[in-house]
Each structure stands twice: as structure tokens, then as C-alpha cells.
Coordinates of C-alpha atoms and ligand atoms in Angstrom, one line a residue:
M1 CA 18.0 -57.5 17.6
T2 CA 15.9 -57.4 20.5
A3 CA 17.5 -58.7 24.2
S4 CA 17.7 -62.4 24.7
P5 CA 16.1 -64.5 25.6
L6 CA 12.8 -62.9 23.8
V7 CA 9.5 -62.8 25.4
W8 CA 7.2 -62.5 22.6
L9 CA 3.8 -60.9 23.7
D10 CA 3.0 -59.4 20.3
S11 CA 0.9 -62.5 18.8
A12 CA -1.9 -60.3 18.2
A13 CA -0.1 -58.2 15.4
T14 CA 1.9 -61.3 14.1
S15 CA 2.9 -64.7 15.5
Q16 CA 6.3 -66.2 15.3
K17 CA 6.8 -69.2 12.8
P18 CA 7.4 -72.8 13.7
R19 CA 10.6 -74.8 11.7
Q20 CA 7.6 -77.4 10.2
V21 CA 6.5 -74.0 8.1
I22 CA 9.6 -72.2 7.2
Q23 CA 11.1 -75.8 5.9
A24 CA 7.8 -75.8 3.6
L25 CA 8.5 -72.3 2.3
V26 CA 12.3 -74.3 1.7
D27 CA 10.6 -77.3 0.4
Y28 CA 8.9 -75.3 -1.9
Y29 CA 11.5 -73.1 -3.5
E30 CA 14.3 -75.9 -3.4
G31 CA 12.4 -78.6 -4.5
Y32 CA 8.8 -78.0 -6.8
N33 CA 9.3 -74.2 -7.6
A34 CA 6.4 -73.8 -10.3
N35 CA 3.5 -71.9 -11.3
V36 CA 0.5 -73.3 -10.8
H37 CA -2.6 -74.6 -12.5
R38 CA -0.5 -73.7 -15.7
G39 CA 1.9 -76.6 -17.3
V40 CA 1.7 -80.1 -17.7
H41 CA 4.9 -81.0 -16.8
A42 CA 5.8 -82.7 -13.5
L43 CA 6.9 -79.9 -11.0
S44 CA 3.8 -77.5 -12.5
M45 CA 1.8 -80.6 -11.4
E46 CA 3.5 -80.7 -7.7
S47 CA 3.0 -77.2 -6.5
T48 CA -0.3 -77.4 -7.6
G49 CA -1.5 -80.6 -6.1
R50 CA 0.2 -79.5 -2.8
Y51 CA -1.2 -75.7 -3.2
E52 CA -4.6 -77.3 -3.3
E53 CA -3.5 -79.4 -0.9
A54 CA -3.0 -76.8 1.3
R55 CA -6.3 -74.6 0.6
Q56 CA -8.6 -78.2 1.5
K57 CA -7.3 -78.4 4.8
V58 CA -7.5 -74.3 5.1
A59 CA -11.1 -74.5 4.3
D60 CA -11.5 -77.6 6.6
F61 CA -9.7 -75.6 9.8
V62 CA -12.6 -73.5 9.5
N63 CA -15.8 -76.3 8.7
A64 CA -16.2 -74.4 5.2
E65 CA -18.8 -76.6 3.4
S66 CA -15.9 -77.2 0.0
A67 CA -12.9 -76.2 -0.8
K68 CA -15.0 -73.7 -3.5
C69 CA -15.3 -71.7 -1.2
L70 CA -11.8 -71.0 0.2
I71 CA -10.3 -68.3 -1.7
W72 CA -6.7 -67.4 -0.9
T73 CA -5.9 -63.5 0.1
R74 CA -3.2 -62.0 1.6
N75 CA -5.0 -61.2 4.9
T76 CA -7.7 -60.2 6.4
T77 CA -7.6 -56.4 5.0
E78 CA -7.6 -57.9 1.0
G79 CA -10.6 -60.4 2.4
I80 CA -12.6 -57.6 3.5
N81 CA -11.8 -55.4 0.3
L82 CA -13.2 -58.2 -1.3
V83 CA -16.3 -58.9 0.0
A84 CA -16.5 -55.1 0.0
N85 CA -16.1 -54.5 -3.7
S86 CA -17.6 -57.5 -5.2
W87 CA -20.6 -58.5 -2.9
A88 CA -21.5 -55.1 -0.8
M89 CA -21.3 -53.4 -4.6
D90 CA -23.8 -55.1 -6.4
N91 CA -25.9 -56.1 -2.6
I92 CA -25.9 -52.4 -0.9
K93 CA -28.4 -50.3 -2.2
P94 CA -29.3 -46.9 -0.9
G95 CA -31.3 -46.5 2.6
D96 CA -29.7 -49.9 3.6
E97 CA -27.9 -50.2 6.7
I98 CA -24.4 -51.7 7.5
V99 CA -23.9 -52.7 11.4
V100 CA -20.3 -52.6 12.3
T101 CA -19.2 -52.9 16.5
A102 CA -17.7 -49.9 18.6
M103 CA -14.7 -52.3 19.0
E104 CA -13.5 -52.9 15.1
H105 CA -10.2 -53.1 13.5
H106 CA -9.6 -50.0 11.1
S107 CA -9.3 -53.3 8.1
N108 CA -13.5 -53.9 9.3
L109 CA -14.7 -50.3 9.6
V110 CA -13.1 -47.9 6.9
P111 CA -14.3 -50.5 3.6
W112 CA -18.1 -50.2 5.0
Q113 CA -17.5 -46.7 5.1
Q114 CA -16.6 -46.3 2.1
I115 CA -19.4 -48.2 1.0
A116 CA -21.7 -46.4 2.7
K117 CA -20.6 -43.0 1.1
K118 CA -20.6 -44.8 -2.4
K119 CA -24.1 -46.7 -2.3
D120 CA -25.4 -44.2 0.2
A121 CA -26.5 -46.0 2.5
K122 CA -26.2 -46.0 6.7
L123 CA -23.4 -47.1 8.7
R124 CA -24.6 -47.9 12.1
I125 CA -22.1 -48.7 15.4
L126 CA -22.9 -51.3 18.0
P127 CA -22.0 -49.4 21.5
L128 CA -19.7 -51.7 24.0
A129 CA -21.1 -51.8 27.7
D130 CA -18.7 -50.6 31.0
D131 CA -16.7 -54.4 30.8
H132 CA -16.1 -53.4 27.0
T133 CA -18.4 -56.5 25.9
L134 CA -21.1 -55.3 23.2
D135 CA -24.0 -53.9 24.5
M136 CA -26.6 -56.5 24.0
D137 CA -29.8 -54.7 24.4
A138 CA -28.2 -51.9 21.7
V139 CA -28.1 -54.8 19.2
D140 CA -32.1 -55.4 19.3
R141 CA -32.2 -51.5 18.8
I142 CA -29.6 -51.3 16.2
I143 CA -30.2 -54.7 13.9
G144 CA -33.4 -53.9 12.2
P145 CA -35.0 -54.5 9.1
R146 CA -33.0 -52.1 6.9
T147 CA -29.9 -54.3 8.4
R148 CA -28.3 -55.4 5.0
L149 CA -25.1 -56.3 6.4
L150 CA -23.8 -57.1 9.7
A151 CA -19.9 -57.2 10.1
M152 CA -17.9 -57.8 13.8
S153 CA -14.7 -58.9 14.4
H154 CA -15.2 -62.1 16.4
E155 CA -12.2 -61.2 18.8
S156 CA -11.1 -57.5 19.3
N157 CA -7.2 -56.6 18.7
A158 CA -7.2 -54.2 21.0
V159 CA -9.5 -55.4 24.0
G160 CA -9.9 -58.6 24.1
T161 CA -13.3 -59.6 23.8
I162 CA -14.9 -62.4 22.0
N163 CA -18.0 -61.5 20.5
P164 CA -21.3 -63.8 20.6
V165 CA -20.8 -64.2 16.8
K166 CA -23.2 -67.1 16.5
E167 CA -26.1 -65.6 18.5
L168 CA -25.2 -62.1 16.7
A169 CA -25.3 -63.9 13.2
A170 CA -29.0 -65.5 13.9
K171 CA -30.2 -61.5 14.8
A172 CA -29.1 -60.5 11.7
R173 CA -30.5 -63.4 9.3
A174 CA -33.7 -63.0 11.5
V175 CA -34.3 -59.0 9.2
G176 CA -32.5 -61.1 5.5
A177 CA -28.9 -59.5 6.3
A178 CA -25.7 -61.0 5.2
V179 CA -22.7 -61.7 8.2
L180 CA -19.4 -61.2 7.8
V181 CA -17.0 -62.1 10.4
D182 CA -13.5 -60.9 11.1
G183 CA -11.1 -63.4 12.0
A184 CA -8.3 -62.5 12.7
Q185 CA -8.0 -62.6 16.2
S186 CA -10.4 -65.5 16.4
V187 CA -9.4 -67.9 13.9
P188 CA -5.5 -68.6 15.0
H189 CA -6.5 -69.1 18.4
M190 CA -10.0 -71.1 18.9
P191 CA -12.2 -73.7 17.1
V192 CA -13.9 -71.8 14.6
D193 CA -16.5 -73.1 13.0
V194 CA -18.4 -71.4 9.8
Q195 CA -20.9 -73.3 9.6
D196 CA -22.1 -73.6 13.0
I197 CA -22.0 -69.2 13.5
D198 CA -23.9 -69.6 10.0
C199 CA -21.8 -66.3 8.1
D200 CA -21.5 -65.7 5.0
F201 CA -18.3 -64.3 5.0
L202 CA -15.0 -65.0 7.4
A203 CA -12.0 -63.7 7.2
F204 CA -8.7 -64.1 8.4
S205 CA -5.1 -63.3 8.1
G206 CA -2.6 -66.5 7.7
H207 CA 0.6 -64.8 9.5
K208 CA -1.6 -64.5 12.9
M209 CA -1.5 -68.5 12.8
L210 CA 2.0 -69.7 12.7
G211 CA 1.7 -69.0 8.9
P212 CA 3.9 -66.9 6.7
T213 CA 2.6 -63.4 5.6
G214 CA 1.5 -62.3 2.9
I215 CA -1.3 -65.1 2.5
G216 CA -5.0 -65.1 4.3
G217 CA -8.1 -66.9 3.5
L218 CA -11.7 -65.7 2.7
Y219 CA -14.2 -67.7 3.5
V220 CA -17.1 -67.5 0.9
K221 CA -20.5 -69.4 1.6
L222 CA -21.1 -72.1 -1.8
D223 CA -24.7 -69.7 -2.6
V224 CA -23.6 -66.5 -1.7
L225 CA -19.9 -66.8 -3.5
E226 CA -21.7 -68.4 -6.8
Q227 CA -23.9 -64.9 -7.2
M228 CA -20.5 -62.5 -6.8
T229 CA -19.1 -61.2 -9.7
P230 CA -15.1 -60.8 -9.5
F231 CA -13.4 -57.8 -8.2
L232 CA -10.1 -58.6 -10.3
T233 CA -10.2 -59.6 -13.4
G234 CA -7.6 -60.6 -15.6
G235 CA -5.3 -64.1 -15.9
E236 CA -6.3 -67.3 -14.4
M237 CA -9.7 -66.5 -13.1
V238 CA -10.7 -66.8 -16.6
L239 CA -12.1 -69.4 -19.1
A240 CA -12.4 -68.3 -22.8
V241 CA -11.4 -64.8 -23.8
T242 CA -12.3 -62.8 -26.9
Y243 CA -10.9 -59.6 -28.1
E244 CA -14.5 -58.8 -26.7
D245 CA -15.8 -60.3 -23.8
A246 CA -14.2 -62.8 -21.3
T247 CA -16.3 -65.6 -19.7
W248 CA -15.0 -67.0 -15.5
D249 CA -13.2 -69.9 -14.8
D250 CA -14.6 -72.3 -11.6
L251 CA -15.0 -71.3 -8.1
P252 CA -12.7 -70.3 -6.1
M253 CA -10.0 -69.3 -8.8
R254 CA -12.8 -66.8 -10.5
F255 CA -11.5 -64.5 -7.6
E256 CA -8.3 -65.2 -7.8
A257 CA -6.7 -63.3 -10.9
G258 CA -3.1 -63.2 -11.4
T259 CA -0.4 -65.0 -10.2
P260 CA -1.2 -66.6 -6.7
N261 CA 1.3 -67.0 -3.6
I262 CA 2.0 -70.2 -3.9
A263 CA 4.9 -71.1 -1.4
D264 CA 3.0 -68.9 1.0
A265 CA -0.3 -70.8 0.9
I266 CA 1.4 -74.3 1.0
G267 CA 3.1 -73.2 4.2
L268 CA 0.2 -72.1 6.0
G269 CA -1.6 -75.8 4.9
A270 CA 1.4 -76.4 7.1
A271 CA 0.2 -74.0 10.1
V272 CA -2.7 -75.3 10.0
D273 CA -1.3 -78.9 10.3
Y274 CA 0.8 -77.9 13.0
L275 CA -1.9 -76.5 14.8
N276 CA -4.3 -79.8 14.3
A277 CA -1.7 -81.8 16.0
L278 CA -2.2 -79.1 18.8
G279 CA -5.7 -79.4 18.6
M280 CA -7.2 -75.9 18.5
D281 CA -9.6 -76.9 22.1
N282 CA -6.2 -77.7 23.6
V283 CA -4.9 -74.0 22.1
R284 CA -8.1 -72.2 23.3
E285 CA -8.0 -74.1 27.1
H286 CA -4.3 -73.3 27.3
E287 CA -5.1 -69.3 26.5
V288 CA -8.0 -69.2 28.7
S289 CA -5.8 -70.1 32.1
L290 CA -2.7 -68.0 30.9
T291 CA -5.2 -65.0 30.4
R292 CA -6.9 -66.1 34.0
Y293 CA -3.1 -66.1 35.0
A294 CA -2.4 -62.8 33.8
L295 CA -5.6 -60.9 34.7
D296 CA -4.8 -62.5 38.1
A297 CA -1.1 -61.4 38.2
F298 CA -1.9 -57.4 37.0
K299 CA -4.0 -57.2 40.3
E300 CA -1.7 -56.4 41.7
L301 CA -0.9 -53.3 39.3
E302 CA -4.8 -52.5 39.6
E303 CA -4.2 -49.3 41.5
E304 CA -1.5 -47.7 39.3
L305 CA -3.4 -49.1 35.9
D306 CA -6.1 -49.0 34.1
V307 CA -7.1 -53.3 32.6
Y308 CA -9.4 -53.1 30.1
G309 CA -11.4 -55.9 28.9
P310 CA -13.8 -58.1 30.3
K311 CA -13.0 -59.6 33.7
D312 CA -13.8 -63.0 32.9
A313 CA -11.1 -65.1 30.8
E314 CA -13.4 -67.0 29.4
K315 CA -15.4 -64.0 27.7
R316 CA -11.9 -63.2 25.8
G317 CA -9.0 -63.9 24.1
G318 CA -5.0 -63.4 25.5
I319 CA -4.9 -59.9 24.6
V320 CA -4.4 -57.7 28.0
S321 CA -4.7 -53.9 27.3
F322 CA -3.7 -51.1 30.1
H323 CA -3.2 -47.7 30.7
H324 CA -1.1 -45.7 32.8
P325 CA -2.3 -42.4 33.3
D326 CA 0.8 -40.6 34.0
V327 CA 3.4 -43.1 31.5
H328 CA 3.3 -42.8 28.0
P329 CA 2.4 -46.7 26.5
H330 CA 5.5 -45.6 24.0
D331 CA 7.8 -45.8 26.9
L332 CA 6.4 -48.7 29.1
G333 CA 7.1 -50.1 26.2
T334 CA 10.5 -49.3 25.4
V335 CA 11.7 -50.1 28.9
L336 CA 10.0 -53.7 28.5
D337 CA 11.7 -53.7 24.9
R338 CA 15.4 -53.3 27.0
R339 CA 14.5 -56.8 28.5
G340 CA 13.6 -58.6 25.9
I341 CA 9.4 -58.4 26.3
A342 CA 7.8 -58.0 23.3
I343 CA 4.4 -55.4 23.5
R344 CA 3.0 -53.7 21.2
T345 CA 1.6 -49.6 22.2
G346 CA -0.5 -47.4 20.5
H347 CA -3.9 -47.8 18.7
H348 CA -3.9 -50.9 17.6
C349 CA -5.7 -50.1 14.0
A350 CA -8.5 -49.7 16.2
M351 CA -8.7 -45.5 16.4
P352 CA -12.3 -44.8 17.7
M353 CA -12.4 -48.3 19.8
V354 CA -8.8 -46.7 21.8
R355 CA -10.7 -43.0 22.1
S356 CA -13.7 -44.5 23.6
L357 CA -11.5 -45.6 26.5
G358 CA -10.6 -41.9 26.6
V359 CA -6.9 -42.6 26.3
P360 CA -4.8 -42.0 22.9
A361 CA -3.0 -45.1 23.0
T362 CA -2.9 -48.2 25.5
A363 CA 0.5 -50.8 26.2
R364 CA -0.8 -54.2 24.5
A365 CA 0.8 -57.7 25.4
S366 CA -0.3 -60.5 23.7
M367 CA -0.3 -64.5 23.9
Y368 CA -0.4 -67.7 22.1
L369 CA 0.4 -70.9 22.4
Y370 CA 4.0 -70.6 22.8
N371 CA 4.1 -68.1 25.8
T372 CA 4.1 -69.5 30.0
E373 CA 3.2 -68.1 33.1
E374 CA 6.4 -67.4 33.8
E375 CA 6.7 -65.1 30.3
V376 CA 3.4 -63.1 32.4
D377 CA 5.7 -63.0 35.1
L378 CA 8.3 -61.5 33.3
L379 CA 6.0 -59.3 32.0
V380 CA 4.7 -58.0 35.3
D381 CA 7.5 -57.7 37.0
A382 CA 9.3 -55.8 34.1
L383 CA 6.0 -53.6 34.5
K384 CA 6.4 -52.6 38.2
E385 CA 10.1 -51.8 37.5
A386 CA 9.0 -49.4 35.0
L387 CA 6.6 -47.8 37.3
R388 CA 9.4 -47.1 39.9
Y389 CA 11.4 -45.7 37.2
F390 CA 8.7 -43.2 35.8
G391 CA 7.9 -42.6 39.3
N392 CA 4.9 -44.5 40.0
G393 CA 2.5 -41.8 40.0
A394 CA -1.0 -43.3 41.1
K395 CA -4.1 -43.3 38.5
Ligands
PMP401 N1 -8.9 -57.3 12.8 C1 -8.3 -57.6 13.0 C2 -9.5 -57.7 14.6 C3 -7.1 -57.7 13.8 O1 -7.0 -57.7 14.3 C4 -6.3 -57.1 12.7 C5 -4.7 -57.2 12.4 N2 -4.3 -56.4 13.5 C6 -6.9 -57.1 10.9 C7 -7.8 -57.6 10.8 C8 -5.9 -56.5 10.4 O2 -5.7 -57.8 9.8 P1 -4.2 -57.6 8.9 O3 -3.0 -56.7 9.2 O4 -3.3 -59.0 7.9 O5 -5.1 -58.1 7.4

């Protein structure tokens, strides 16, 4: 238990959940718990109906052309690994290049390192400019005829930069490459439209967008998905099986072997209802305004702290990452925790990116739709006090 009242500034790690989402889980377990796509009995039909209805909601949320394009996963990490182990194993050839950005979360870096090794392909990194946006001049030098895949985060979880994914996708398409977007930090926070971006893959996590843990989505463009071979095989993904062979079920079940996470998929549907009721444009607008307020408030601490990421709130999400040269982020985080303020400290699973800032770790405050300007004030006051406590060494 943390001190109360809680100031939750760790939504980039996971969001808090509205009562409606928790209630959807309770309703499923108390009211119609049954496996899906199996029984002819009433409960199975009800659970199947609600589960597929949730898929449609989530598919619509990212404007997928069909609910068939939305595969349930556990999280963003699993979605990207599915693409790596299915699409990439069949499509990346020796000498091909996989391009990622220098700001990737490990989830969108390590799987591509593995594929590059297995396939004798080359991993290329799009560098950053001084303000931690992508160096767009380098993009045109690096994306070229050998590029087979561009895999990029939509928003950096380490410094908050929002990447121009539509523009980058067009550059990749122009050289015939496929496009994967890591939407872990964008889908919860802004309208995301896969058809507008024109990406082949979009991976995201339910737990960062008011939904339960253990459920996420992977969008795959329909014609790409139709050509992909399943990565996991077994029950629930087959049409007919003999002792010698098997044929695959329809999309998207073909990619969902085994009993799925029914309750949490339905819970994610409830989270999407909640977000839709607020309106994603409003969610984004609130965050831009709160981020602007926070960046302004942090100016008071500019002499002591390095604050990372673009200065313009329109170019970033509600993630404010900072570092003091003499105070370890863990110490700052611990002092803030005593005041009930939860921030994240560390390398944020983006070790190469954070190291490139010249520090081993940062402190990160990440905001969402429930945060307020008063909470930003509490954070800044607590930071001032913490820095006084640690001797206020100037940077
Ligand atoms: N990508 C980014 C940009 C993230 O912020 C995260 C979560 N911190 C992930 C991928 C991985 O998400 P998950 O742990 O839910 O798979």
C-alpha cells in the first residue's frame, strides 16, 4: 500500500482501471463463464457472442478493415513476436534490412535482433536528433531498396516523442517494405487509424488503455494476414485434423491456438467503450494541455534537472522523463513515493535509448486522462523538496 491520496504518474507502465472494466470481468465470471467457439449450450453462445463483440469494438477502435484482422494477444510484446515468428520467418531473406528507430522499447528491438541473426539480415537504426525526435535526413539515407521491414514505435515510452508514422510508412512503402507500428503508447492516448497510417501491423496492450492485464491486440492487414503461417498450432486454430496433417481455421482464429483469455478480451471491450464515450480526440487534447502545463512547471527545475524529449507538447505524449546529475532516479522515486506520488525510474526497457542520453536511468512521470494540473503541481513541489533534501546539487 502506498500513502494516500495516490498520484498515479506511471500510466506508461500500466493504467488504472475504471469500475466498468472491473465489472465486466465480474459479470463474465459470475454470469456466463464458458469456453468460446465450442459448446452448443447457452453460456458458451453468450460468452462467444460477447467475446467476438469485444473483438469488433477493438478492431473498430483502430479502424481495422475487418474484425478478422484483429488477433488477440497477451500484450504488445507478444504481438511483435508473433509477427517476427510468423511473417518475418517467411519473408526476411539474407541481405535484407530491418529498420528500427533508436528509441525502441526492447519489445520492438530484441525480436528483430533475433530475426536478423537467424536470417542473416541486417538491423539498421534510425538515429535521433538533439531534441530526441527522429533525424529525418537520416531516414532517407537508411530506408532504401534493401529495406524489407520498418518497425517503429509510434510514441517513445522513454522520452515521449511521437513519431510521424504515416510519413515514415509512406517512405517504407515506396521501397516495397512492410511496416510495423508499436502502438503500446499511442493507441491508449490518441486516435490511431491503421488505414490512414497504411501499416501492415499494429501491436498494442490492453493494460495501458484502461483494460485488464494479459490481453492485447495485433492488427494485421487482411491480405498480409491471409498469406501468413500460424506460429502457434494446436486446438482452436484448426478446421480438420488427421493423424498425419491438419488444415487451418478461418481468420483470425488461425492465429489464436488454445483457449483464449476470454474475460480480459471482454474487459478490453469495456475499456474501449469507456474511451469511446470520452472521445479519443478529447483524451489527446487533455494530455497535450497537461503536458504543456507540466513542461512549463518543470522550467522551475531546469537549472537542476535535465528534461528529455521535444519541447513542443504537440510533438509528444504525456511522458516527462528527467534526470539529476547527482541524485539517482531511484532515490527521487523513493522520496516521491512517500508522498503517494508514483513515478517510474530506470531504463524503461529502452536501455540503448536511455544510455544514449548519457545516463544509466531516468525518472519518468507519465500522465493519462485521469491526471490533473494539481497533480503536476504536487509532483513539482515534491521534486523541489526531494532536491533540497539531497543537497540541491546544481547540474
Ligand atoms: N512498446 C512500448 C513503446 C512500450 O511502452 C511497452 C510497455 N512499456 C511495450 C512495447 C511492451 O508492452 P507490454 O509489456 O505490454 O508487452
